[in-house]
């Protein structure tokens, strides 16, 4: 699933990731971790965009097994 957003350099990009169940979540921007949390179902961050290019956001999820 993808979404296009136009953000100027120096602007911010609010990001929220949602999991269907509690998991260890990591948000990445251009391969760099910008937030991580354990045993949650949402994660958020508002990074400042520093590069004028196509930025890539990724949500990594590792399920918590009890």
PDB file of C-alpha atoms in Angstrom, residues 3-32:
ATOM      1  CA  UNK A   3       0.581   7.008  -0.487  1.00  0.00           C
ATOM      2  CA  UNK A   4       2.142  10.116  -1.996  1.00  0.00           C
ATOM      3  CA  UNK A   5       2.665  13.251   0.109  1.00  0.00           C
ATOM      4  CA  UNK A   6       4.382  16.463  -0.905  1.00  0.00           C
ATOM      5  CA  UNK A   7       6.508  17.919   1.894  1.00  0.00           C
ATOM      6  CA  UNK A   8       9.072  20.687   1.437  1.00  0.00           C
ATOM      7  CA  UNK A   9      12.587  20.359   2.873  1.00  0.00           C
ATOM      8  CA  UNK A  10      12.395  21.588   6.467  1.00  0.00           C
ATOM      9  CA  UNK A  11       8.743  20.561   6.732  1.00  0.00           C
ATOM     10  CA  UNK A  12       7.417  17.749   8.887  1.00  0.00           C
ATOM     11  CA  UNK A  13       5.692  14.520   7.922  1.00  0.00           C
ATOM     12  CA  UNK A  14       3.332  13.072  10.567  1.00  0.00           C
ATOM     13  CA  UNK A  15       3.477   9.256  10.395  1.00  0.00           C
ATOM     14  CA  UNK A  16       1.374   6.705  12.296  1.00  0.00           C
ATOM     15  CA  UNK A  17       1.702   2.939  11.932  1.00  0.00           C
ATOM     16  CA  UNK A  18      -1.067   0.585  13.086  1.00  0.00           C
ATOM     17  CA  UNK A  19      -0.923  -3.162  13.734  1.00  0.00           C
ATOM     18  CA  UNK A  20      -3.959  -5.436  14.085  1.00  0.00           C
ATOM     19  CA  UNK A  21      -2.463  -6.900  17.288  1.00  0.00           C
ATOM     20  CA  UNK A  22       0.195  -5.929  19.810  1.00  0.00           C
ATOM     21  CA  UNK A  23       3.661  -6.285  18.311  1.00  0.00           C
ATOM     22  CA  UNK A  24       7.158  -4.846  18.456  1.00  0.00           C
ATOM     23  CA  UNK A  25       6.913  -1.983  15.939  1.00  0.00           C
ATOM     24  CA  UNK A  26       9.618   0.020  14.193  1.00  0.00           C
ATOM     25  CA  UNK A  27       9.116   3.048  11.928  1.00  0.00           C
ATOM     26  CA  UNK A  28      11.852   3.764   9.401  1.00  0.00           C
ATOM     27  CA  UNK A  29      12.414   6.742   7.117  1.00  0.00           C
ATOM     28  CA  UNK A  30      14.833   6.076   4.259  1.00  0.00           C
ATOM     29  CA  UNK A  31      16.210   3.052   6.139  1.00  0.00           C
ATOM     30  CA  UNK A  32      16.874   4.939   9.388  1.00  0.00           C
TER      31      UNK A  32
END
